Amino acid sequence: MIRWLTNRFAIIVAVLVLLYLFLPVAYTFVFSFNNYRKSNIVWNPVGSPTLKHWKDPCGAPGVCDALVTSLQIGVIATVIATVLGTLLAFALVRHQFRGKATSNVLVFVPMATPEIVLGASLLTIFVQGFSRVGLGLGFWTITIAHIMFCISFVVVTVKARLQSLDPRIEEAAQDLYAGPGATFWRVTFPLVLPGIVGAALLSFSLSFDDFIITNFVSGNETTFPKFVYVSYLRGIPAQANVIGFSMFVLALALVIIGQLVGNARRSSK
């Protein structure tokens, strides 16, 4: 028995770690079927499991409004952060300029700074500066904050992709009389595109999931994470579990599709 456990120790630990990782997801899924009354923290055996929350995921007041707000902010922040971060990554990898080494270090500063410090700093900036031009706390201050902390993750992701490219591929295109524009759009950009898409997905996930910074700069605006936090005081509605698990399934589907596309591309080479 001891020998059997020793031979399979790594596998057993791996299974236990996976179970540990997916325990909150399992809780979210199970309690989306709970026929709760006041609080959705305790399982109610009377009338459970039920599909009524899945049939009406907007049944809880404000849950879908908060979801729409989070999706809107996530899309806007992702698009702007991806464009700006990609341009910055190209500048840091492909060009030489004074202060390049310092810029490479400064990119990591927002990632290394505690979110609660960033949130407090942004709140001060918005209250002291932006309010003077009529911009109060709300949708756009959240969006600006999300763009700020997403850019660093985009730069790091796209930089890694750019640095892994073989320069001989672009040199071969230029030897075949491709101009700088044709080389970029027909060779460089398609090769970097998987990194840009990955950075965009990461940015959207970070924006949609953020609570700490958002809580500082949101004012009266409610995002989905903030809705869940506020709801906790009176019992999280099962509709939040439905939406949360649906987002998990969507993210899992995107990861699987990405893996399948990557495998198909590698097989075609």
Short mmCIF file of C-alpha atoms in Angstrom, two decimals:
data_model
loop_
_atom_site.label_atom_id
_atom_site.label_comp_id
_atom_site.label_asym_id
_atom_site.label_seq_id
_atom_site.Cartn_x
_atom_site.Cartn_y
_atom_site.Cartn_z
CA MET A 1 0.00 0.00 0.00
CA ILE A 2 2.81 2.41 0.93
CA ARG A 3 4.63 1.60 -2.30
CA TRP A 4 1.41 2.13 -4.29
CA LEU A 5 0.96 5.56 -2.65
CA THR A 6 4.62 6.47 -3.23
CA ASN A 7 4.44 5.63 -6.94
CA ARG A 8 1.28 7.70 -7.39
CA PHE A 9 2.11 10.53 -4.99
CA ALA A 10 2.41 13.19 -7.70
CA ILE A 11 -0.87 12.12 -9.32
CA ILE A 12 -2.73 12.13 -6.00
CA VAL A 13 -1.39 15.61 -5.16
CA ALA A 14 -2.35 16.85 -8.64
CA VAL A 15 -5.92 15.57 -8.22
CA LEU A 16 -6.22 17.15 -4.75
CA VAL A 17 -4.90 20.49 -6.06
CA LEU A 18 -7.39 20.47 -8.95
CA LEU A 19 -10.24 19.70 -6.54
CA TYR A 20 -9.05 22.57 -4.35
CA LEU A 21 -8.95 24.95 -7.33
CA PHE A 22 -12.44 24.06 -8.53
CA LEU A 23 -14.14 23.95 -5.13
CA PRO A 24 -15.51 27.55 -5.35
CA VAL A 25 -16.73 26.88 -8.90
CA ALA A 26 -18.52 23.75 -7.72
CA TYR A 27 -20.12 25.75 -4.89
CA THR A 28 -21.26 28.40 -7.39
CA PHE A 29 -22.80 25.75 -9.66
CA VAL A 30 -24.56 23.83 -6.87
CA PHE A 31 -26.03 26.88 -5.17
CA SER A 32 -27.42 28.20 -8.46
CA PHE A 33 -30.06 25.49 -7.98
CA ASN A 34 -30.81 26.40 -4.36
CA ASN A 35 -34.42 27.28 -3.56
CA TYR A 36 -33.28 29.83 -0.98
CA ARG A 37 -35.49 32.22 0.94
CA LYS A 38 -33.48 35.03 2.54
CA SER A 39 -29.88 33.90 2.22
CA ASN A 40 -28.28 31.73 -0.46
CA ILE A 41 -25.44 30.66 1.82
CA VAL A 42 -27.28 27.73 3.41
CA TRP A 43 -28.75 24.93 1.25
CA ASN A 44 -32.55 24.72 1.53
CA PRO A 45 -33.67 21.10 1.02
CA VAL A 46 -37.29 22.19 0.53
CA GLY A 47 -37.85 22.67 -3.19
CA SER A 48 -34.17 22.25 -4.11
CA PRO A 49 -32.72 21.68 -6.61
CA THR A 50 -34.67 24.04 -8.83
CA LEU A 51 -34.16 25.48 -12.32
CA LYS A 52 -36.12 28.68 -11.70
CA HIS A 53 -32.99 30.82 -11.31
CA TRP A 54 -31.58 29.53 -14.63
CA LYS A 55 -34.89 30.29 -16.35
CA ASP A 56 -34.82 33.87 -15.05
CA PRO A 57 -31.18 34.94 -14.44
CA CYS A 58 -32.28 38.60 -14.24
CA GLY A 59 -34.82 37.83 -11.52
CA ALA A 60 -32.82 39.50 -8.75
CA PRO A 61 -33.19 43.33 -8.81
CA GLY A 62 -30.14 45.02 -10.32
CA VAL A 63 -28.11 41.90 -11.15
CA CYS A 64 -28.35 42.22 -14.94
CA ASP A 65 -27.86 46.01 -14.85
CA ALA A 66 -24.61 45.39 -12.95
CA LEU A 67 -23.63 42.66 -15.44
CA VAL A 68 -24.24 44.96 -18.44
CA THR A 69 -22.19 47.71 -16.79
CA SER A 70 -19.28 45.31 -16.20
CA LEU A 71 -19.45 44.03 -19.79
CA GLN A 72 -19.51 47.56 -21.24
CA ILE A 73 -16.56 48.68 -19.10
CA GLY A 74 -14.68 45.46 -19.86
CA VAL A 75 -15.08 45.83 -23.64
CA ILE A 76 -14.08 49.52 -23.73
CA ALA A 77 -11.14 49.01 -21.37
CA THR A 78 -9.97 45.94 -23.29
CA VAL A 79 -10.02 47.62 -26.71
CA ILE A 80 -8.20 50.77 -25.56
CA ALA A 81 -5.70 48.95 -23.31
CA THR A 82 -4.91 46.41 -26.05
CA VAL A 83 -4.24 49.11 -28.66
CA LEU A 84 -2.11 51.27 -26.35
CA GLY A 85 -0.30 48.34 -24.77
CA THR A 86 0.50 46.76 -28.15
CA LEU A 87 1.94 50.03 -29.48
CA LEU A 88 4.03 50.40 -26.33
CA ALA A 89 5.28 46.81 -26.61
CA PHE A 90 6.35 47.37 -30.24
CA ALA A 91 8.15 50.57 -29.20
CA LEU A 92 10.02 48.80 -26.39
CA VAL A 93 11.04 45.79 -28.48
CA ARG A 94 11.62 47.19 -31.96
CA HIS A 95 12.99 50.69 -31.33
CA GLN A 96 15.94 52.24 -29.52
CA PHE A 97 15.39 55.46 -27.55
CA ARG A 98 16.69 57.21 -24.48
CA GLY A 99 15.07 55.89 -21.31
CA LYS A 100 14.12 52.52 -22.83
CA ALA A 101 15.57 50.51 -19.93
CA THR A 102 13.73 52.69 -17.41
CA SER A 103 10.49 52.33 -19.38
CA ASN A 104 10.85 48.53 -19.32
CA VAL A 105 11.00 48.68 -15.52
CA LEU A 106 8.21 51.24 -15.13
CA VAL A 107 5.80 48.99 -17.05
CA PHE A 108 5.87 46.57 -14.13
CA VAL A 109 5.11 49.22 -11.49
CA PRO A 110 1.27 49.08 -11.77
CA MET A 111 1.44 45.27 -11.62
CA ALA A 112 3.62 45.30 -8.50
CA THR A 113 1.72 48.02 -6.66
CA PRO A 114 -0.99 46.77 -4.27
CA GLU A 115 -4.45 47.33 -5.72
CA ILE A 116 -5.66 49.10 -2.60
CA VAL A 117 -2.86 51.67 -2.99
CA LEU A 118 -3.67 52.16 -6.68
CA GLY A 119 -7.34 52.56 -5.86
CA ALA A 120 -6.70 55.19 -3.20
CA SER A 121 -4.32 57.07 -5.51
CA LEU A 122 -6.78 57.06 -8.40
CA LEU A 123 -9.57 58.22 -6.10
CA THR A 124 -7.44 61.21 -5.10
CA ILE A 125 -6.67 62.02 -8.73
CA PHE A 126 -10.29 61.80 -9.80
CA VAL A 127 -11.64 63.79 -6.85
CA GLN A 128 -8.93 66.48 -6.90
CA GLY A 129 -8.44 66.76 -10.65
CA PHE A 130 -11.19 65.31 -12.78
CA SER A 131 -14.06 66.70 -10.70
CA ARG A 132 -12.90 70.21 -11.61
CA VAL A 133 -13.71 69.52 -15.25
CA GLY A 134 -17.08 68.02 -14.42
CA LEU A 135 -16.14 64.31 -14.42
CA GLY A 136 -17.58 62.70 -11.31
CA LEU A 137 -17.01 59.19 -10.02
CA GLY A 138 -18.87 56.57 -12.05
CA PHE A 139 -18.74 54.67 -15.34
CA TRP A 140 -15.89 56.60 -16.97
CA THR A 141 -13.64 56.79 -13.91
CA ILE A 142 -13.92 52.99 -13.58
CA THR A 143 -13.10 52.62 -17.28
CA ILE A 144 -10.06 54.91 -17.04
CA ALA A 145 -8.79 53.00 -14.00
CA HIS A 146 -9.25 49.63 -15.72
CA ILE A 147 -7.41 50.83 -18.85
CA MET A 148 -4.53 51.96 -16.65
CA PHE A 149 -3.88 48.64 -14.91
CA CYS A 150 -4.67 46.50 -17.99
CA ILE A 151 -2.02 48.21 -20.16
CA SER A 152 0.85 46.69 -18.15
CA PHE A 153 -0.46 43.16 -18.65
CA VAL A 154 -0.91 43.77 -22.39
CA VAL A 155 2.64 45.11 -22.73
CA VAL A 156 4.15 42.13 -20.91
CA THR A 157 2.16 39.59 -22.95
CA VAL A 158 2.77 41.17 -26.37
CA LYS A 159 6.44 41.82 -25.56
CA ALA A 160 6.96 38.13 -24.81
CA ARG A 161 5.43 37.22 -28.16
CA LEU A 162 7.48 39.80 -30.06
CA GLN A 163 10.75 38.74 -28.42
CA SER A 164 10.10 35.10 -29.32
CA LEU A 165 9.78 35.85 -33.06
CA ASP A 166 12.61 34.74 -35.30
CA PRO A 167 13.93 37.92 -37.06
CA ARG A 168 15.02 35.80 -40.02
CA ILE A 169 11.35 35.40 -41.04
CA GLU A 170 10.96 39.16 -41.56
CA GLU A 171 14.38 39.32 -43.23
CA ALA A 172 13.26 36.62 -45.66
CA ALA A 173 10.14 38.64 -46.51
CA GLN A 174 12.26 41.72 -47.18
CA ASP A 175 14.63 39.66 -49.36
CA LEU A 176 11.55 38.82 -51.44
CA TYR A 177 11.03 42.57 -52.02
CA ALA A 178 8.25 43.06 -49.46
CA GLY A 179 8.17 46.66 -48.22
CA PRO A 180 7.98 47.60 -44.52
CA GLY A 181 4.17 47.80 -44.64
CA ALA A 182 3.72 44.48 -46.42
CA THR A 183 6.23 42.79 -44.11
CA PHE A 184 4.34 44.04 -41.06
CA TRP A 185 0.79 43.17 -42.18
CA ARG A 186 1.61 39.88 -43.96
CA VAL A 187 4.33 38.49 -41.66
CA THR A 188 4.82 40.28 -38.34
CA PHE A 189 1.22 41.05 -37.36
CA PRO A 190 -0.18 37.52 -38.02
CA LEU A 191 2.63 36.06 -35.93
CA VAL A 192 2.03 38.51 -33.06
CA LEU A 193 -1.77 38.26 -33.27
CA PRO A 194 -2.11 35.25 -30.90
CA GLY A 195 -0.25 37.24 -28.24
CA ILE A 196 -2.48 40.28 -28.81
CA VAL A 197 -5.63 38.15 -28.57
CA GLY A 198 -4.34 36.52 -25.39
CA ALA A 199 -3.57 39.94 -23.92
CA ALA A 200 -7.07 41.16 -24.82
CA LEU A 201 -8.72 38.15 -23.16
CA LEU A 202 -6.56 38.66 -20.07
CA SER A 203 -7.47 42.37 -19.96
CA PHE A 204 -11.18 41.65 -20.21
CA SER A 205 -10.95 39.06 -17.47
CA LEU A 206 -9.04 41.44 -15.18
CA SER A 207 -11.46 44.29 -15.86
CA PHE A 208 -14.59 42.19 -15.38
CA ASP A 209 -13.26 40.64 -12.18
CA ASP A 210 -11.80 43.73 -10.51
CA PHE A 211 -13.39 44.82 -7.26
CA ILE A 212 -10.78 46.61 -5.12
CA ILE A 213 -9.85 49.47 -7.47
CA THR A 214 -13.41 49.66 -8.80
CA ASN A 215 -14.79 50.07 -5.30
CA PHE A 216 -12.63 53.18 -4.81
CA VAL A 217 -13.51 54.95 -8.07
CA SER A 218 -17.06 53.78 -8.84
CA GLY A 219 -19.11 56.26 -6.86
CA ASN A 220 -22.74 55.12 -7.16
CA GLU A 221 -22.06 52.96 -10.23
CA THR A 222 -22.47 49.23 -9.60
CA THR A 223 -20.45 46.59 -11.42
CA PHE A 224 -21.09 42.86 -11.15
CA PRO A 225 -18.33 42.18 -8.54
CA LYS A 226 -19.56 45.17 -6.50
CA PHE A 227 -23.14 43.88 -6.75
CA VAL A 228 -22.05 40.49 -5.38
CA TYR A 229 -20.12 42.14 -2.54
CA VAL A 230 -23.03 44.37 -1.53
CA SER A 231 -25.47 41.46 -1.88
CA TYR A 232 -23.39 39.40 0.53
CA LEU A 233 -24.64 41.58 3.37
CA ARG A 234 -28.21 40.44 2.75
CA GLY A 235 -27.52 37.08 1.04
CA ILE A 236 -26.15 36.58 -2.46
CA PRO A 237 -29.02 35.81 -4.87
CA ALA A 238 -28.79 32.56 -6.81
CA GLN A 239 -28.99 34.56 -10.04
CA ALA A 240 -25.46 35.81 -9.27
CA ASN A 241 -24.36 32.15 -9.08
CA VAL A 242 -26.03 31.49 -12.45
CA ILE A 243 -24.24 34.41 -14.11
CA GLY A 244 -20.93 33.63 -12.41
CA PHE A 245 -20.97 29.99 -13.50
CA SER A 246 -22.03 30.98 -17.03
CA MET A 247 -19.02 33.31 -17.25
CA PHE A 248 -16.79 30.43 -16.10
CA VAL A 249 -18.20 28.16 -18.81
CA LEU A 250 -17.69 30.90 -21.42
CA ALA A 251 -14.07 31.41 -20.35
CA LEU A 252 -13.47 27.64 -20.38
CA ALA A 253 -14.96 27.40 -23.88
CA LEU A 254 -12.65 30.18 -25.12
CA VAL A 255 -9.62 28.40 -23.65
CA ILE A 256 -10.62 25.10 -25.29
CA ILE A 257 -11.24 26.82 -28.65
CA GLY A 258 -7.86 28.53 -28.38
CA GLN A 259 -6.16 25.20 -27.70
CA LEU A 260 -7.94 23.54 -30.64
CA VAL A 261 -7.04 26.38 -33.01
CA GLY A 262 -3.42 26.29 -31.83
CA ASN A 263 -3.23 22.52 -32.30
CA ALA A 264 -4.80 22.80 -35.76
CA ARG A 265 -2.26 25.45 -36.80
CA ARG A 266 0.65 23.37 -35.52
CA SER A 267 -0.67 20.29 -37.33
CA SER A 268 -1.00 22.19 -40.62
CA LYS A 269 2.69 23.24 -40.57
#
